[in-house]
mmCIF file of C-alpha atoms in Angstrom:
data_model
loop_
_atom_site.group_PDB
_atom_site.id
_atom_site.type_symbol
_atom_site.label_atom_id
_atom_site.label_comp_id
_atom_site.label_asym_id
_atom_site.label_seq_id
_atom_site.Cartn_x
_atom_site.Cartn_y
_atom_site.Cartn_z
ATOM 1 C CA UNK A 1 37.074 41.784 60.447
ATOM 2 C CA UNK A 2 39.124 41.894 63.366
ATOM 3 C CA UNK A 3 37.683 41.433 66.287
ATOM 4 C CA UNK A 4 38.922 43.776 68.255
ATOM 5 C CA UNK A 5 38.490 46.042 65.680
ATOM 6 C CA UNK A 6 33.935 45.505 65.919
ATOM 7 C CA UNK A 7 34.098 44.036 69.102
ATOM 8 C CA UNK A 8 37.597 44.928 71.812
ATOM 9 C CA UNK A 9 37.790 48.593 71.141
ATOM 10 C CA UNK A 10 40.600 49.897 72.098
ATOM 11 C CA UNK A 11 40.640 51.314 75.460
ATOM 12 C CA UNK A 12 43.790 53.621 76.083
ATOM 13 C CA UNK A 13 46.661 54.666 73.698
ATOM 14 C CA UNK A 14 49.840 53.092 74.612
ATOM 15 C CA UNK A 15 51.576 55.942 76.003
ATOM 16 C CA UNK A 16 48.741 57.118 78.935
ATOM 17 C CA UNK A 17 49.498 54.313 80.608
ATOM 18 C CA UNK A 18 49.993 55.002 84.607
ATOM 19 C CA UNK A 19 50.817 53.394 87.781
ATOM 20 C CA UNK A 20 47.076 54.832 88.572
ATOM 21 C CA UNK A 21 45.488 51.825 85.806
ATOM 22 C CA UNK A 22 47.794 48.989 87.806
ATOM 23 C CA UNK A 23 45.002 46.412 87.461
ATOM 24 C CA UNK A 24 43.043 47.025 84.850
ATOM 25 C CA UNK A 25 41.939 44.950 81.630
ATOM 26 C CA UNK A 26 43.340 46.658 78.374
ATOM 27 C CA UNK A 27 42.942 47.000 75.277
ATOM 28 C CA UNK A 28 45.720 48.168 72.784
ATOM 29 C CA UNK A 29 46.734 49.217 69.161
ATOM 30 C CA UNK A 30 49.713 50.401 67.402
ATOM 31 C CA UNK A 31 52.830 49.918 65.997
ATOM 32 C CA UNK A 32 56.426 47.415 67.124
ATOM 33 C CA UNK A 33 58.743 49.984 67.840
ATOM 34 C CA UNK A 34 60.827 47.180 69.694
ATOM 35 C CA UNK A 35 61.165 43.247 70.488
ATOM 36 C CA UNK A 36 62.943 41.638 72.628
ATOM 37 C CA UNK A 37 63.211 37.921 73.597
ATOM 38 C CA UNK A 38 64.525 36.843 76.921
ATOM 39 C CA UNK A 39 64.136 33.429 78.126
ATOM 40 C CA UNK A 40 61.250 32.656 76.825
ATOM 41 C CA UNK A 41 59.396 36.102 77.710
ATOM 42 C CA UNK A 42 59.123 38.419 74.679
ATOM 43 C CA UNK A 43 58.941 41.958 75.836
ATOM 44 C CA UNK A 44 57.143 44.552 73.139
ATOM 45 C CA UNK A 45 57.520 48.122 73.096
ATOM 46 C CA UNK A 46 54.194 48.637 71.125
ATOM 47 C CA UNK A 47 53.547 52.861 70.073
ATOM 48 C CA UNK A 48 51.069 55.113 68.863
ATOM 49 C CA UNK A 49 51.011 58.978 68.469
ATOM 50 C CA UNK A 50 51.062 59.272 72.427
ATOM 51 C CA UNK A 51 54.105 57.138 73.285
ATOM 52 C CA UNK A 52 54.851 53.710 73.679
ATOM 53 C CA UNK A 53 55.200 51.113 76.337
ATOM 54 C CA UNK A 54 56.070 47.547 77.080
ATOM 55 C CA UNK A 55 54.094 44.370 76.681
ATOM 56 C CA UNK A 56 54.974 40.989 77.719
ATOM 57 C CA UNK A 57 53.715 37.786 76.214
ATOM 58 C CA UNK A 58 54.379 35.188 78.757
ATOM 59 C CA UNK A 59 53.915 31.340 78.430
ATOM 60 C CA UNK A 60 52.633 30.998 81.732
ATOM 61 C CA UNK A 61 49.544 33.167 80.737
ATOM 62 C CA UNK A 62 48.383 31.723 76.869
ATOM 63 C CA UNK A 63 50.884 29.428 75.574
ATOM 64 C CA UNK A 64 48.404 29.504 71.540
ATOM 65 C CA UNK A 65 49.153 34.099 72.817
ATOM 66 C CA UNK A 66 53.158 32.941 73.684
ATOM 67 C CA UNK A 67 53.334 31.053 70.060
ATOM 68 C CA UNK A 68 51.803 33.749 67.914
ATOM 69 C CA UNK A 69 54.272 36.395 69.396
ATOM 70 C CA UNK A 70 57.094 34.661 67.661
ATOM 71 C CA UNK A 71 55.831 35.699 64.994
ATOM 72 C CA UNK A 72 56.447 39.501 65.871
ATOM 73 C CA UNK A 73 58.946 41.312 63.711
ATOM 74 C CA UNK A 74 59.621 45.916 64.072
ATOM 75 C CA UNK A 75 56.674 47.691 62.677
ATOM 76 C CA UNK A 76 54.019 45.027 62.381
ATOM 77 C CA UNK A 77 50.803 46.461 63.902
ATOM 78 C CA UNK A 78 49.436 44.641 66.613
ATOM 79 C CA UNK A 79 45.356 44.839 68.854
ATOM 80 C CA UNK A 80 46.122 43.507 72.307
ATOM 81 C CA UNK A 81 44.189 42.531 75.276
ATOM 82 C CA UNK A 82 46.130 43.190 78.923
ATOM 83 C CA UNK A 83 46.491 43.851 82.727
ATOM 84 C CA UNK A 84 48.641 46.750 83.547
ATOM 85 C CA UNK A 85 50.287 45.390 86.306
ATOM 86 C CA UNK A 86 53.847 47.644 88.074
ATOM 87 C CA UNK A 87 57.081 46.244 86.634
ATOM 88 C CA UNK A 88 59.276 44.228 88.873
ATOM 89 C CA UNK A 89 62.022 46.329 91.282
ATOM 90 C CA UNK A 90 64.929 46.976 89.562
ATOM 91 C CA UNK A 91 63.270 47.255 85.718
ATOM 92 C CA UNK A 92 61.834 50.052 85.527
ATOM 93 C CA UNK A 93 62.604 52.578 82.634
ATOM 94 C CA UNK A 94 62.980 56.715 83.236
ATOM 95 C CA UNK A 95 63.644 57.146 79.346
ATOM 96 C CA UNK A 96 59.764 55.941 79.282
ATOM 97 C CA UNK A 97 56.360 57.952 80.089
ATOM 98 C CA UNK A 98 55.135 54.374 80.695
ATOM 99 C CA UNK A 99 58.312 53.471 82.623
ATOM 100 C CA UNK A 100 57.275 52.117 85.534
ATOM 101 C CA UNK A 101 54.058 50.120 83.857
ATOM 102 C CA UNK A 102 53.788 47.127 81.633
ATOM 103 C CA UNK A 103 50.448 45.016 80.054
ATOM 104 C CA UNK A 104 50.873 41.254 80.847
ATOM 105 C CA UNK A 105 49.034 40.380 77.040
ATOM 106 C CA UNK A 106 46.447 37.934 77.462
ATOM 107 C CA UNK A 107 44.762 38.295 73.736
ATOM 108 C CA UNK A 108 46.692 39.500 70.769
ATOM 109 C CA UNK A 109 45.790 39.486 66.533
ATOM 110 C CA UNK A 110 48.213 40.795 64.257
ATOM 111 C CA UNK A 111 45.775 43.438 62.081
ATOM 112 C CA UNK A 112 49.197 43.232 59.756
ATOM 113 C CA UNK A 113 52.866 42.473 59.101
ATOM 114 C CA UNK A 114 55.777 44.467 57.577
ATOM 115 C CA UNK A 115 58.232 43.997 55.756
ATOM 116 C CA UNK A 116 61.965 45.188 56.898
ATOM 117 C CA UNK A 117 62.113 48.779 57.635
ATOM 118 C CA UNK A 118 65.195 50.934 55.302
ATOM 119 C CA UNK A 119 65.697 52.407 58.521
ATOM 120 C CA UNK A 120 65.729 52.763 62.087
ATOM 121 C CA UNK A 121 63.416 54.671 63.340
ATOM 122 C CA UNK A 122 65.471 56.368 66.703
ATOM 123 C CA UNK A 123 68.019 56.741 64.293
ATOM 124 C CA UNK A 124 68.787 60.347 63.639
ATOM 125 C CA UNK A 125 70.888 60.672 60.744
ATOM 126 C CA UNK A 126 68.969 59.795 58.354
ATOM 127 C CA UNK A 127 69.316 60.942 55.022
ATOM 128 C CA UNK A 128 67.006 63.183 53.426
ATOM 129 C CA UNK A 129 66.368 62.089 49.992
ATOM 130 C CA UNK A 130 65.432 58.253 52.369
ATOM 131 C CA UNK A 131 63.515 60.348 54.061
ATOM 132 C CA UNK A 132 61.186 61.640 51.612
ATOM 133 C CA UNK A 133 61.291 58.391 49.577
ATOM 134 C CA UNK A 134 59.176 56.840 52.324
ATOM 135 C CA UNK A 135 57.764 59.581 53.655
ATOM 136 C CA UNK A 136 54.970 57.494 55.559
ATOM 137 C CA UNK A 137 57.475 55.951 57.795
ATOM 138 C CA UNK A 138 59.025 58.882 58.313
ATOM 139 C CA UNK A 139 55.888 60.051 59.695
ATOM 140 C CA UNK A 140 55.859 57.535 62.193
ATOM 141 C CA UNK A 141 58.935 58.489 64.418
ATOM 142 C CA UNK A 142 57.910 60.208 67.659
ATOM 143 C CA UNK A 143 60.001 63.450 66.583
ATOM 144 C CA UNK A 144 58.409 64.446 63.618
ATOM 145 C CA UNK A 145 54.244 63.313 65.507
ATOM 146 C CA UNK A 146 55.345 65.518 68.418
ATOM 147 C CA UNK A 147 56.029 68.629 65.055
ATOM 148 C CA UNK A 148 52.788 68.394 64.062
ATOM 149 C CA UNK A 149 51.272 67.843 67.681
ATOM 150 C CA UNK A 150 52.666 71.036 68.278
ATOM 151 C CA UNK A 151 51.648 72.903 64.905
ATOM 152 C CA UNK A 152 47.867 71.566 65.714
ATOM 153 C CA UNK A 153 47.986 73.222 69.397
ATOM 154 C CA UNK A 154 49.637 75.924 67.346
ATOM 155 C CA UNK A 155 46.699 76.505 65.555
ATOM 156 C CA UNK A 156 43.688 76.165 68.360
ATOM 157 C CA UNK A 157 45.526 78.649 70.087
ATOM 158 C CA UNK A 158 45.333 81.340 67.593
ATOM 159 C CA UNK A 159 41.573 80.195 66.408
ATOM 160 C CA UNK A 160 40.841 80.191 70.094
ATOM 161 C CA UNK A 161 42.753 84.432 70.450
ATOM 162 C CA UNK A 162 41.232 85.806 67.705
ATOM 163 C CA UNK A 163 36.994 84.206 68.692
ATOM 164 C CA UNK A 164 38.069 85.891 72.315
ATOM 165 C CA UNK A 165 39.126 89.052 70.821
ATOM 166 C CA UNK A 166 35.923 89.496 68.357
ATOM 167 C CA UNK A 167 37.435 88.090 65.116
ATOM 168 C CA UNK A 168 35.970 86.188 62.453
ATOM 169 C CA UNK A 169 37.252 83.355 60.388
ATOM 170 C CA UNK A 170 37.458 83.599 56.383
ATOM 171 C CA UNK A 171 38.174 81.253 54.257
ATOM 172 C CA UNK A 172 39.146 83.591 50.586
ATOM 173 C CA UNK A 173 40.071 81.553 47.591
ATOM 174 C CA UNK A 174 43.197 80.087 46.245
ATOM 175 C CA UNK A 175 42.302 80.672 42.335
ATOM 176 C CA UNK A 176 41.978 84.254 41.206
ATOM 177 C CA UNK A 177 43.655 86.972 39.424
ATOM 178 C CA UNK A 178 47.226 87.628 39.084
ATOM 179 C CA UNK A 179 47.694 90.677 41.277
ATOM 180 C CA UNK A 180 51.527 92.317 41.438
ATOM 181 C CA UNK A 181 53.681 91.189 44.802
ATOM 182 C CA UNK A 182 57.132 90.516 46.035
ATOM 183 C CA UNK A 183 57.146 87.085 43.759
ATOM 184 C CA UNK A 184 56.027 85.422 41.064
ATOM 185 C CA UNK A 185 52.439 83.593 40.813
ATOM 186 C CA UNK A 186 52.140 80.154 39.842
ATOM 187 C CA UNK A 187 49.340 79.832 37.251
ATOM 188 C CA UNK A 188 47.150 76.957 36.674
ATOM 189 C CA UNK A 189 45.427 76.998 33.296
ATOM 190 C CA UNK A 190 41.936 76.971 32.786
ATOM 191 C CA UNK A 191 39.524 74.501 31.260
ATOM 192 C CA UNK A 192 36.861 76.109 30.703
ATOM 193 C CA UNK A 193 37.824 79.048 29.227
ATOM 194 C CA UNK A 194 40.799 78.200 26.720
ATOM 195 C CA UNK A 195 44.424 80.635 27.264
ATOM 196 C CA UNK A 196 43.656 81.738 30.157
ATOM 197 C CA UNK A 197 44.483 80.937 33.756
ATOM 198 C CA UNK A 198 44.177 81.363 36.905
ATOM 199 C CA UNK A 199 46.969 82.323 39.773
ATOM 200 C CA UNK A 200 47.197 81.046 43.515
ATOM 201 C CA UNK A 201 47.580 83.777 45.968
ATOM 202 C CA UNK A 202 50.734 85.506 47.237
ATOM 203 C CA UNK A 203 48.846 86.408 50.292
ATOM 204 C CA UNK A 204 45.282 87.380 51.290
ATOM 205 C CA UNK A 205 45.883 90.782 50.994
ATOM 206 C CA UNK A 206 42.848 92.409 48.146
ATOM 207 C CA UNK A 207 40.294 89.527 49.920
ATOM 208 C CA UNK A 208 40.474 90.790 53.323
ATOM 209 C CA UNK A 209 40.497 94.212 52.155
ATOM 210 C CA UNK A 210 37.381 93.905 50.424
ATOM 211 C CA UNK A 211 36.141 92.499 53.649
ATOM 212 C CA UNK A 212 36.581 95.535 55.661
ATOM 213 C CA UNK A 213 35.388 97.686 52.782
ATOM 214 C CA UNK A 214 32.520 95.417 53.361
ATOM 215 C CA UNK A 215 32.328 96.114 57.048
ATOM 216 C CA UNK A 216 34.033 92.819 58.933
ATOM 217 C CA UNK A 217 35.208 94.750 60.724
ATOM 218 C CA UNK A 218 38.104 91.895 62.644
ATOM 219 C CA UNK A 219 39.062 89.558 60.392
ATOM 220 C CA UNK A 220 41.845 86.150 60.364
ATOM 221 C CA UNK A 221 42.755 83.174 58.695
ATOM 222 C CA UNK A 222 45.475 80.084 59.057
ATOM 223 C CA UNK A 223 45.754 80.397 54.869
ATOM 224 C CA UNK A 224 48.348 78.183 52.397
ATOM 225 C CA UNK A 225 50.071 81.128 50.198
ATOM 226 C CA UNK A 226 52.338 80.155 47.147
ATOM 227 C CA UNK A 227 55.217 82.181 46.731
ATOM 228 C CA UNK A 228 57.448 80.705 43.108
ATOM 229 C CA UNK A 229 60.853 82.117 44.102
ATOM 230 C CA UNK A 230 64.181 80.069 44.484
ATOM 231 C CA UNK A 231 64.233 78.484 47.385
ATOM 232 C CA UNK A 232 66.003 80.223 50.119
ATOM 233 C CA UNK A 233 66.203 79.636 53.976
ATOM 234 C CA UNK A 234 63.285 81.815 54.739
ATOM 235 C CA UNK A 235 62.156 80.911 51.412
ATOM 236 C CA UNK A 236 59.217 78.563 50.307
ATOM 237 C CA UNK A 237 57.141 78.106 47.153
ATOM 238 C CA UNK A 238 54.675 77.244 49.379
ATOM 239 C CA UNK A 239 53.899 78.114 53.094
ATOM 240 C CA UNK A 240 50.872 78.715 55.586
ATOM 241 C CA UNK A 241 50.513 81.822 57.153
ATOM 242 C CA UNK A 242 48.589 83.443 60.055
ATOM 243 C CA UNK A 243 46.994 86.354 58.739
ATOM 244 C CA UNK A 244 44.815 89.543 60.137
ATOM 245 C CA UNK A 245 43.103 92.373 59.553
ATOM 246 C CA UNK A 246 41.317 94.955 61.726
ATOM 247 C CA UNK A 247 39.653 98.225 60.850
ATOM 248 C CA UNK A 248 39.506 101.554 63.136
ATOM 249 C CA UNK A 249 42.569 100.807 65.056
ATOM 250 C CA UNK A 250 46.505 101.949 65.532
ATOM 251 C CA UNK A 251 50.155 101.132 64.950
ATOM 252 C CA UNK A 252 49.270 99.928 68.208
ATOM 253 C CA UNK A 253 46.504 98.494 68.414
ATOM 254 C CA UNK A 254 47.869 96.274 66.238
ATOM 255 C CA UNK A 255 50.976 95.892 67.746
ATOM 256 C CA UNK A 256 48.932 95.001 71.177
ATOM 257 C CA UNK A 257 46.729 92.598 69.906
ATOM 258 C CA UNK A 258 49.983 90.519 67.737
ATOM 259 C CA UNK A 259 51.580 90.750 71.462
ATOM 260 C CA UNK A 260 48.638 89.546 72.891
ATOM 261 C CA UNK A 261 48.794 86.346 69.877
ATOM 262 C CA UNK A 262 52.147 85.156 71.394
ATOM 263 C CA UNK A 263 51.825 85.486 74.651
ATOM 264 C CA UNK A 264 48.913 82.702 73.753
ATOM 265 C CA UNK A 265 50.358 81.183 71.426
ATOM 266 C CA UNK A 266 53.538 80.621 74.447
ATOM 267 C CA UNK A 267 51.502 80.073 76.968
ATOM 268 C CA UNK A 268 49.058 77.094 75.319
ATOM 269 C CA UNK A 269 51.864 74.944 73.304
ATOM 270 C CA UNK A 270 54.877 75.565 74.959
ATOM 271 C CA UNK A 271 53.963 76.695 79.146
ATOM 272 C CA UNK A 272 55.940 79.731 78.740
ATOM 273 C CA UNK A 273 54.771 82.396 80.012
ATOM 274 C CA UNK A 274 56.174 86.015 78.964
ATOM 275 C CA UNK A 275 55.959 89.636 79.999
ATOM 276 C CA UNK A 276 54.293 91.981 78.435
ATOM 277 C CA UNK A 277 54.959 94.571 77.028
ATOM 278 C CA UNK A 278 57.681 92.809 74.061
ATOM 279 C CA UNK A 279 60.890 93.841 73.386
ATOM 280 C CA UNK A 280 60.295 95.958 70.544
ATOM 281 C CA UNK A 281 63.104 97.253 67.901
ATOM 282 C CA UNK A 282 62.036 99.330 65.017
ATOM 283 C CA UNK A 283 63.116 99.725 61.187
ATOM 284 C CA UNK A 284 65.968 101.940 61.616
ATOM 285 C CA UNK A 285 67.374 100.946 65.429
ATOM 286 C CA UNK A 286 67.111 97.091 63.380
ATOM 287 C CA UNK A 287 69.282 98.816 60.265
ATOM 288 C CA UNK A 288 71.819 101.095 62.361
ATOM 289 C CA UNK A 289 72.749 98.388 64.797
ATOM 290 C CA UNK A 290 72.275 94.946 63.129
ATOM 291 C CA UNK A 291 72.366 95.579 59.481
ATOM 292 C CA UNK A 292 68.849 93.733 57.965
ATOM 293 C CA UNK A 293 65.150 94.642 58.954
ATOM 294 C CA UNK A 294 65.232 90.676 60.700
ATOM 295 C CA UNK A 295 67.956 89.885 63.143
ATOM 296 C CA UNK A 296 68.582 86.913 65.300
ATOM 297 C CA UNK A 297 68.237 88.960 68.466
ATOM 298 C CA UNK A 298 70.262 86.149 70.344
ATOM 299 C CA UNK A 299 73.968 86.513 69.837
ATOM 300 C CA UNK A 300 73.888 90.567 70.192
ATOM 301 C CA UNK A 301 75.703 90.629 66.600
ATOM 302 C CA UNK A 302 75.601 94.441 67.180
ATOM 303 C CA UNK A 303 77.552 96.702 64.372
ATOM 304 C CA UNK A 304 80.194 98.520 66.281
ATOM 305 C CA UNK A 305 80.546 102.662 64.495
ATOM 306 C CA UNK A 306 84.772 102.183 64.968
ATOM 307 C CA UNK A 307 84.765 105.707 62.530
ATOM 308 C CA UNK A 308 87.100 107.130 65.169
ATOM 309 C CA UNK A 309 89.530 104.407 65.578
ATOM 310 C CA UNK A 310 90.544 103.621 61.865
ATOM 311 C CA UNK A 311 90.101 107.434 60.368
ATOM 312 C CA UNK A 312 93.539 108.095 61.595
ATOM 313 C CA UNK A 313 95.491 104.431 61.806
ATOM 314 C CA UNK A 314 97.595 105.120 58.949
ATOM 315 C CA UNK A 315 95.425 102.523 56.308
ATOM 316 C CA UNK A 316 94.786 103.710 54.057
ATOM 317 C CA UNK A 317 91.558 101.626 53.059
ATOM 318 C CA UNK A 318 90.266 102.312 56.148
ATOM 319 C CA UNK A 319 91.024 105.436 55.927
ATOM 320 C CA UNK A 320 89.544 106.327 52.995
ATOM 321 C CA UNK A 321 86.119 105.061 53.779
ATOM 322 C CA UNK A 322 86.255 106.692 57.460
ATOM 323 C CA UNK A 323 86.496 110.151 55.449
ATOM 324 C CA UNK A 324 84.052 109.741 53.062
ATOM 325 C CA UNK A 325 82.071 109.217 56.079
#
């Protein structure tokens, strides 16, 4: 077993180091994001889930460690021990959160070697097929990891908000009976009862109604749902939704509860304050102003009634439509 795993435990994440850590001895573990050899001194950008920090291999500090560092290539997994120091004047990197510091390495262990990756993690134009084929590598990209961290923060903020408002989280069954919904069900054959099938739920609707009848009053769940329908921009066969049910309430009560949820999520996840009440749009207004029930109001492309303008325009097609009302 690696000495770093069994003895020298990791002390910091790469992306957490700052000027306040100057002079500290640290143990880091992560992936080689980039390697540079400048006149005998080897610089490596070491990456973990919290970010990147520059580590330095100087032959004057340790010839054995420096010699071992020559083997390092992109995406090797390293464990290093060293001292944090402020970067020399003019050598700071404003593009990194840790760009004011670096780690002068005194001990190194290569935990795992790597073949040359099929794409650069800085490349934003990777084809979807390549990304899916090497999904385990795609998930190492900082931009992708940040999406998952944001999703985790959103789930935590959601649970915190509902618990503060008297809701209980209940996990409802995935293997259930087929019920009429807006799409086809995914069916799962039963091994015990030959010729019969379970259905994966399109929503927990029946179960949450049972909970209300049973007196649980306020329920929520962050739940997977399944719908066997054609792919579209706003349709996925498998998706996650925040599912909520309340008893003894009015329409205004549920609107206010959901507005509060949005305020909590935006503050916890994005640090943005939303002002209440949020703008509201009735179904009738949405159809009359935008022609659809889920308009993208960022662009303000509203439908305008120009009947009075075109009915006497002399253009037969427009005039006939205007005459029909």
